PDB file of N, CA and C in Angstrom:
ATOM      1  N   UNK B   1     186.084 280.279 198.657  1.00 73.00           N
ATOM      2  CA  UNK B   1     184.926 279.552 198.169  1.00 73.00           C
ATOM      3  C   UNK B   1     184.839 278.178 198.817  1.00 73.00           C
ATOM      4  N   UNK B   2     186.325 277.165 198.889  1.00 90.00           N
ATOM      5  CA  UNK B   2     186.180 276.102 199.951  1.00 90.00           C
ATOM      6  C   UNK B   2     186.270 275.069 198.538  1.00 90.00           C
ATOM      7  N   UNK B   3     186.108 274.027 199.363  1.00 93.00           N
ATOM      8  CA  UNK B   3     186.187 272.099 198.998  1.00 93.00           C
ATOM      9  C   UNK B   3     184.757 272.110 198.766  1.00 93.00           C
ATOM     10  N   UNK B   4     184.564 270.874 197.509  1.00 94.00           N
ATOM     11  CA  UNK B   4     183.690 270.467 197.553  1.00 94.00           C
ATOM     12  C   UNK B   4     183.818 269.536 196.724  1.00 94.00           C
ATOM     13  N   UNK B   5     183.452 267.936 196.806  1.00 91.00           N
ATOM     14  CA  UNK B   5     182.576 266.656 196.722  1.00 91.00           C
ATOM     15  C   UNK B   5     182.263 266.733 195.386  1.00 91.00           C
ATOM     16  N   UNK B   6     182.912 265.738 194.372  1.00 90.00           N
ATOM     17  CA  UNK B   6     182.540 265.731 193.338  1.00 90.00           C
ATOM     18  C   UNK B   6     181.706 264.505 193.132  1.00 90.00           C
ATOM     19  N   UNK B   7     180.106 264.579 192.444  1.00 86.00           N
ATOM     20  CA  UNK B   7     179.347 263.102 192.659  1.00 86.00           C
ATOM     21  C   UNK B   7     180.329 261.986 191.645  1.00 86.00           C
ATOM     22  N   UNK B   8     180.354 260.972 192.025  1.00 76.00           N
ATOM     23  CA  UNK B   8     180.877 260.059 191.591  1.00 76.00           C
ATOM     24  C   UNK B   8     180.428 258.611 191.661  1.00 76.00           C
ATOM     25  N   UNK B   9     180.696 257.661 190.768  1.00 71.00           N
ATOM     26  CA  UNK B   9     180.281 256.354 190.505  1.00 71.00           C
ATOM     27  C   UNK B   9     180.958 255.402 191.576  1.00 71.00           C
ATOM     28  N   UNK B  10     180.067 254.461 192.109  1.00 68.00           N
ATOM     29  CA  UNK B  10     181.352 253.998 193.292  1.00 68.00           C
ATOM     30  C   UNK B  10     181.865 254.450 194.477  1.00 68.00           C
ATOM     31  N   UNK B  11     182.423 254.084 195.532  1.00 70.00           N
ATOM     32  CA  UNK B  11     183.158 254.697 196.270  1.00 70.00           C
ATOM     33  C   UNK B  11     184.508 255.570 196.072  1.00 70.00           C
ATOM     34  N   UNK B  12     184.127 255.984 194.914  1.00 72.00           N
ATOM     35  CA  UNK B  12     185.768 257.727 194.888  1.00 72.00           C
ATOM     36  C   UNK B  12     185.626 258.400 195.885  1.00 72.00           C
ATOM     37  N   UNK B  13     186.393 259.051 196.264  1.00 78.00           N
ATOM     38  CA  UNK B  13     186.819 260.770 196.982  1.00 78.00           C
ATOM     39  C   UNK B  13     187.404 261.374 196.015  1.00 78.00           C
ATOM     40  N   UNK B  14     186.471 261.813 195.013  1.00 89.00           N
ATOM     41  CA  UNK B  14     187.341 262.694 194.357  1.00 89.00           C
ATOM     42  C   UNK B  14     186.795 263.869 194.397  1.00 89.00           C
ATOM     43  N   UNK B  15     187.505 265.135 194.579  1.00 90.00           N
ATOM     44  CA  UNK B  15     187.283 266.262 195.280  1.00 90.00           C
ATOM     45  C   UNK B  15     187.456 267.393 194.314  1.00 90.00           C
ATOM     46  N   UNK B  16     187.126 268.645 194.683  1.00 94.00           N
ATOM     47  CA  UNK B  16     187.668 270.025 194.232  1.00 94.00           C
ATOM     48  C   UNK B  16     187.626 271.000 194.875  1.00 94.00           C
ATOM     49  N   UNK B  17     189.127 271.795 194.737  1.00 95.00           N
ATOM     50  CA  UNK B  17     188.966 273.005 195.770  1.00 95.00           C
ATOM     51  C   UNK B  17     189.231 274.079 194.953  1.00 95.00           C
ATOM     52  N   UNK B  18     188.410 275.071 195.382  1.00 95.00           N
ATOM     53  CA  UNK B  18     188.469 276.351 194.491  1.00 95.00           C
ATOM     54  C   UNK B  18     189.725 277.323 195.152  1.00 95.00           C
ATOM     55  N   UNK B  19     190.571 277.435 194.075  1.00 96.00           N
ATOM     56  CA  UNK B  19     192.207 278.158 194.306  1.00 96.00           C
ATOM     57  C   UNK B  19     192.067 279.572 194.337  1.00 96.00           C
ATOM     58  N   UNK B  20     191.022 279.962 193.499  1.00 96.00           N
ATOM     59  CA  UNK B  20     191.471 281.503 192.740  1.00 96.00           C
ATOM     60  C   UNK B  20     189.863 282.031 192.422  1.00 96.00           C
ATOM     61  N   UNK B  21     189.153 283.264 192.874  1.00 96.00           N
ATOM     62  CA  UNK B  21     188.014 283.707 192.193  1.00 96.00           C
ATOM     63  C   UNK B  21     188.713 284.401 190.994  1.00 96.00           C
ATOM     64  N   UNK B  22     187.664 285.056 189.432  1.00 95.00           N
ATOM     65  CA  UNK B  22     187.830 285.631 188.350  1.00 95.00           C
ATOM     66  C   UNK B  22     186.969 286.358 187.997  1.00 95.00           C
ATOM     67  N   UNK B  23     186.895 287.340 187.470  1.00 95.00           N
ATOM     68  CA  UNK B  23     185.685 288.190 187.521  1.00 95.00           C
ATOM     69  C   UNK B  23     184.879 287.097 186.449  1.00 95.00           C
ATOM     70  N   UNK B  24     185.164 285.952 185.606  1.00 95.00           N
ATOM     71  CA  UNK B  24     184.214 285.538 184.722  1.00 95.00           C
ATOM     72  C   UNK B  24     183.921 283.522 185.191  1.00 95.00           C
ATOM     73  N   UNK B  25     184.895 283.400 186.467  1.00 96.00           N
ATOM     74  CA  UNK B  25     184.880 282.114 186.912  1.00 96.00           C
ATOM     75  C   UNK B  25     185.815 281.821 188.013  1.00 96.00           C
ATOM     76  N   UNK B  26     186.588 280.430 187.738  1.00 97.00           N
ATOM     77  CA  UNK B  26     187.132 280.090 189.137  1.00 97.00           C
ATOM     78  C   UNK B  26     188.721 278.940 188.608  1.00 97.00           C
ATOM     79  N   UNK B  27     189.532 279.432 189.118  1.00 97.00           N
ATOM     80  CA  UNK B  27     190.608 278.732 188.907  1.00 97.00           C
ATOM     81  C   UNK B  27     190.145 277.468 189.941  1.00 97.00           C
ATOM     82  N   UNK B  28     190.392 275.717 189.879  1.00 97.00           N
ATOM     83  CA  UNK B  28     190.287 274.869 191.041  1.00 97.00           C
ATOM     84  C   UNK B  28     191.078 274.134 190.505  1.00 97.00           C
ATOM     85  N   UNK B  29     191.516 273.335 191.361  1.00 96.00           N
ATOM     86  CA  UNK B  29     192.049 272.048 191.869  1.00 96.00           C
ATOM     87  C   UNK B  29     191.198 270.970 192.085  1.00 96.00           C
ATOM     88  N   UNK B  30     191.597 269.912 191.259  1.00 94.00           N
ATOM     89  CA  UNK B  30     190.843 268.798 191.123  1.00 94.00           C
ATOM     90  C   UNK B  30     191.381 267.491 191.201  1.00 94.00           C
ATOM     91  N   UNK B  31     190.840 267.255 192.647  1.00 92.00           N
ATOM     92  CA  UNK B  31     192.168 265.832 192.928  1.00 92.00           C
ATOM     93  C   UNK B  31     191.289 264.733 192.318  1.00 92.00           C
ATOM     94  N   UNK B  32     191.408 263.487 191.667  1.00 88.00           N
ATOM     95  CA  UNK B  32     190.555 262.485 191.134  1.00 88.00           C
ATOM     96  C   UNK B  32     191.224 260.948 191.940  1.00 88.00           C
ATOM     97  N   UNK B  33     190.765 260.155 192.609  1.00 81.00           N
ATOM     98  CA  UNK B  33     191.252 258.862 192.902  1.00 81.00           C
ATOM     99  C   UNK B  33     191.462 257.814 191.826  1.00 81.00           C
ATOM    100  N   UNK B  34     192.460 257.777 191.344  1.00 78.00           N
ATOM    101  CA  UNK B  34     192.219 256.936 190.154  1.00 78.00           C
ATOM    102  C   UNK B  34     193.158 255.415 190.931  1.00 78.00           C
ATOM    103  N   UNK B  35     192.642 254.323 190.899  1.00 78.00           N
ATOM    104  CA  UNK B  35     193.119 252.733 191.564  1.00 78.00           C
ATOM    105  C   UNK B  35     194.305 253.278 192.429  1.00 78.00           C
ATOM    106  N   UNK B  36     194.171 254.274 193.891  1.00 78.00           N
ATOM    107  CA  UNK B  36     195.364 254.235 194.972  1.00 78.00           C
ATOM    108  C   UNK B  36     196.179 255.224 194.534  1.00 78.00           C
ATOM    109  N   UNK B  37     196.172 256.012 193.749  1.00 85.00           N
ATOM    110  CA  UNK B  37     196.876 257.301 193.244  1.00 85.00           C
ATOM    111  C   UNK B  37     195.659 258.468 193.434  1.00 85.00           C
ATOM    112  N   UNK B  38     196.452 259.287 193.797  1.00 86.00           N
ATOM    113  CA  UNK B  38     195.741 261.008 193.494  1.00 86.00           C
ATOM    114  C   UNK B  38     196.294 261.523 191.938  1.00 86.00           C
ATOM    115  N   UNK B  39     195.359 261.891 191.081  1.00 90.00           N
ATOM    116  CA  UNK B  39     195.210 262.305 189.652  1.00 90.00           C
ATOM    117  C   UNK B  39     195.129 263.538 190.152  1.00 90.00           C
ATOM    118  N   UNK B  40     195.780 264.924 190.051  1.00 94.00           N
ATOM    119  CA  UNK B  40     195.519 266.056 190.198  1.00 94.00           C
ATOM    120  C   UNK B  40     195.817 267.054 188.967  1.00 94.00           C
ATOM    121  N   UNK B  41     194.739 268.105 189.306  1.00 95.00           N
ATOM    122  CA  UNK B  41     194.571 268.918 187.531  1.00 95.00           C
ATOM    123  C   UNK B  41     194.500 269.827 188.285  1.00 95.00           C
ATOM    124  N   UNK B  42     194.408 271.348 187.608  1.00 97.00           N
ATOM    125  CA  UNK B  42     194.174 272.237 188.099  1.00 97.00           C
ATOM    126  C   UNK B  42     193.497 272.773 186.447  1.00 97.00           C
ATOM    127  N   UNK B  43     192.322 273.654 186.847  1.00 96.00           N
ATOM    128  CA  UNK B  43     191.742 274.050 185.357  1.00 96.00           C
ATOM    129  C   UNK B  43     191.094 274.987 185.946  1.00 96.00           C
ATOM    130  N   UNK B  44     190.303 275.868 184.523  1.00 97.00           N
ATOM    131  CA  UNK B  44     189.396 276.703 185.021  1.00 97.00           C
ATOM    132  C   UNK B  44     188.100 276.317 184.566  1.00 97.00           C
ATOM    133  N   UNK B  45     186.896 276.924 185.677  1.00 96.00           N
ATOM    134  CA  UNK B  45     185.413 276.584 185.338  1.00 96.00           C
ATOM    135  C   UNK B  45     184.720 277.959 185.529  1.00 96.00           C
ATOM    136  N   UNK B  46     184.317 278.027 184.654  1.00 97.00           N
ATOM    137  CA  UNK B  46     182.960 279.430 184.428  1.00 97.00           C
ATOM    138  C   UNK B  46     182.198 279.256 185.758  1.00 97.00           C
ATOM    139  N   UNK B  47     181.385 280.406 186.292  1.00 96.00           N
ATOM    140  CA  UNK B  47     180.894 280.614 186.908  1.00 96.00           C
ATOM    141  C   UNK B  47     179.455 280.011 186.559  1.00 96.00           C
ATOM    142  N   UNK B  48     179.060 280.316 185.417  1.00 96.00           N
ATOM    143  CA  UNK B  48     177.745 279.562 185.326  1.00 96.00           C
ATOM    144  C   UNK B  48     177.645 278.064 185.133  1.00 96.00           C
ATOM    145  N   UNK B  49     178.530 276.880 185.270  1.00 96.00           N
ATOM    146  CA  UNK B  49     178.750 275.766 184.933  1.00 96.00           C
ATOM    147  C   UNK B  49     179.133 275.764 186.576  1.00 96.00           C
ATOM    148  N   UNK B  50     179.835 276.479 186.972  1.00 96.00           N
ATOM    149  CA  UNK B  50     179.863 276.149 188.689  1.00 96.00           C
ATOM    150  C   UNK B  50     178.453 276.201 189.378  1.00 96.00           C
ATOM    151  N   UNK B  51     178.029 277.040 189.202  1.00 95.00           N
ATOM    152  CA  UNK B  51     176.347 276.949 189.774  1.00 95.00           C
ATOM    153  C   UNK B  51     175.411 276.165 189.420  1.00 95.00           C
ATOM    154  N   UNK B  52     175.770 275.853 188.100  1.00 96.00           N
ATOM    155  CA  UNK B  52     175.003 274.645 187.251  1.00 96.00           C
ATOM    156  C   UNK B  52     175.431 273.297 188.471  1.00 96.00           C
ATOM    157  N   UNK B  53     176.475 273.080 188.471  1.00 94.00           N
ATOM    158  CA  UNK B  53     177.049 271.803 189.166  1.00 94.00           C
ATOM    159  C   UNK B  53     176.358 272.079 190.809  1.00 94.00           C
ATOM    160  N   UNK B  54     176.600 273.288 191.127  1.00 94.00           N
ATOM    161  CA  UNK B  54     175.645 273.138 192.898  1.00 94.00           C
ATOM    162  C   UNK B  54     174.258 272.828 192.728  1.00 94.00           C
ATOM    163  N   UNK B  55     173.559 273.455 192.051  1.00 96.00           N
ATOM    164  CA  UNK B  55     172.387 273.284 191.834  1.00 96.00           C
ATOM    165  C   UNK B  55     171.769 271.467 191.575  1.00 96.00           C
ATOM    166  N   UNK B  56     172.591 271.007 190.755  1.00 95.00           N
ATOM    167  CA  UNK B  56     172.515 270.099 190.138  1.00 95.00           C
ATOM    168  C   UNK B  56     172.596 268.737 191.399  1.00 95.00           C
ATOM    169  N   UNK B  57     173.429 269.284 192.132  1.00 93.00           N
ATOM    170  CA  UNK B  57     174.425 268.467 193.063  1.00 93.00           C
ATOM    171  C   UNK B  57     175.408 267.593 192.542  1.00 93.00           C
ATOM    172  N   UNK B  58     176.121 268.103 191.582  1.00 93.00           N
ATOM    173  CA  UNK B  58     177.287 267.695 191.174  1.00 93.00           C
ATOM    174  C   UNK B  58     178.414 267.713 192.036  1.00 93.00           C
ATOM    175  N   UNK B  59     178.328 269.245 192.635  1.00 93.00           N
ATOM    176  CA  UNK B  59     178.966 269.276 193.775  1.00 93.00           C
ATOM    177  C   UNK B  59     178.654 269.631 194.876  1.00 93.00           C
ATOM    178  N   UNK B  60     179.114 269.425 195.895  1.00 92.00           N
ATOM    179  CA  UNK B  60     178.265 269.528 197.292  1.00 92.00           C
ATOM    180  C   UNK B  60     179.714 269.769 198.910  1.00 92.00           C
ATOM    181  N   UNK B  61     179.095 271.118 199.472  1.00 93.00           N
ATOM    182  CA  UNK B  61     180.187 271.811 199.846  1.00 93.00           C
ATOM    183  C   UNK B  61     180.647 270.988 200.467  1.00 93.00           C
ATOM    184  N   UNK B  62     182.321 270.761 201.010  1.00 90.00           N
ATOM    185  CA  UNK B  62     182.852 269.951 202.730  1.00 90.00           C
ATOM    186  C   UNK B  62     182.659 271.226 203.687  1.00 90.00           C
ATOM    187  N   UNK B  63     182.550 270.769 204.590  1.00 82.00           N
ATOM    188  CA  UNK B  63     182.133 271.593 205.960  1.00 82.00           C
ATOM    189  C   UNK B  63     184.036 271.903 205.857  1.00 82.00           C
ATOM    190  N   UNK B  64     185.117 270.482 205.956  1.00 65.00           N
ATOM    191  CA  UNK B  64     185.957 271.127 206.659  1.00 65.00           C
ATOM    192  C   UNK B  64     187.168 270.239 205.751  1.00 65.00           C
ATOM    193  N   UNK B  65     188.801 270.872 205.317  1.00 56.00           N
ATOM    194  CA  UNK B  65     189.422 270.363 204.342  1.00 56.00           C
ATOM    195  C   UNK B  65     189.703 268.848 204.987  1.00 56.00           C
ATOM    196  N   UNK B  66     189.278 268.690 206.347  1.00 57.00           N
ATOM    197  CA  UNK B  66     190.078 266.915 206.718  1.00 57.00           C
ATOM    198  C   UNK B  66     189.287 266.310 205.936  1.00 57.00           C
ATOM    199  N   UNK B  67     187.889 266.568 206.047  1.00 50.00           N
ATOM    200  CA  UNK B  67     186.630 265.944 205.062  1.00 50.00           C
ATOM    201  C   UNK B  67     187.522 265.250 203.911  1.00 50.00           C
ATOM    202  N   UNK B  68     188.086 265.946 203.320  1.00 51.00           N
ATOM    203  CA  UNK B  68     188.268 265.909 201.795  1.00 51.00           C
ATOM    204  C   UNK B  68     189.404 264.940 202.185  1.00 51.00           C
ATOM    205  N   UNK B  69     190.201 264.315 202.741  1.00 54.00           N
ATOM    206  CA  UNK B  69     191.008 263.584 202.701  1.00 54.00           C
ATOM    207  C   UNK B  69     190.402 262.666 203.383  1.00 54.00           C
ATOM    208  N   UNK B  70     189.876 262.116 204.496  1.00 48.00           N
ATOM    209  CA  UNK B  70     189.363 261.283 204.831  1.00 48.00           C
ATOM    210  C   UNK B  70     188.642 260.290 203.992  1.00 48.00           C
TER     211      UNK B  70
END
C-alpha cells in the first residue's frame, strides 16, 4: 500500500506506513515528530476511515520511502 504524509500543523514529518493489509483494514506504522524525537505506534485503521483520510487529504501518498525521512 506504501508511505503516506500525515496533514499536520506546522512544519512536522509525521508519517505512516501501511505494514499489513486485513480483509476489514490495515495494520500501520505511525512515526509522529514530537520536539527532535520519533514517537512511533503501530495500530490498526479500518478501511473506511483510511479512504475517508485520502479523500479528505489527510493523507497523501510519498512517491518514495527517502521522502518520508527527509
Amino acid at each position: 500500500m506504501g508511505t503516506y504524509t500525515l496533514k499536520s500543523i506546522g512544519k512536522k514529518t509525521d508519517y505512516m506506513t501501511v505494514v499489513r493489509e486485513m480483509d476489514d483494514g490495515y495494520i500501520v506504522r505511525i512515526v509522529r515528530d514530537e520536539d527532535g524525537y520519533d514517537d512511533v505506534t503501530t495500530d490498526f485503521i479500518s478501511k473506511a476511515l483510511f479512504d475517508s483520510c485520502i479523500r479528505t487529504g489527510y493523507l497523501t501518498k510519498i512517491k518514495s520511502p527517502a521522502e518520508a525521512v527527509a
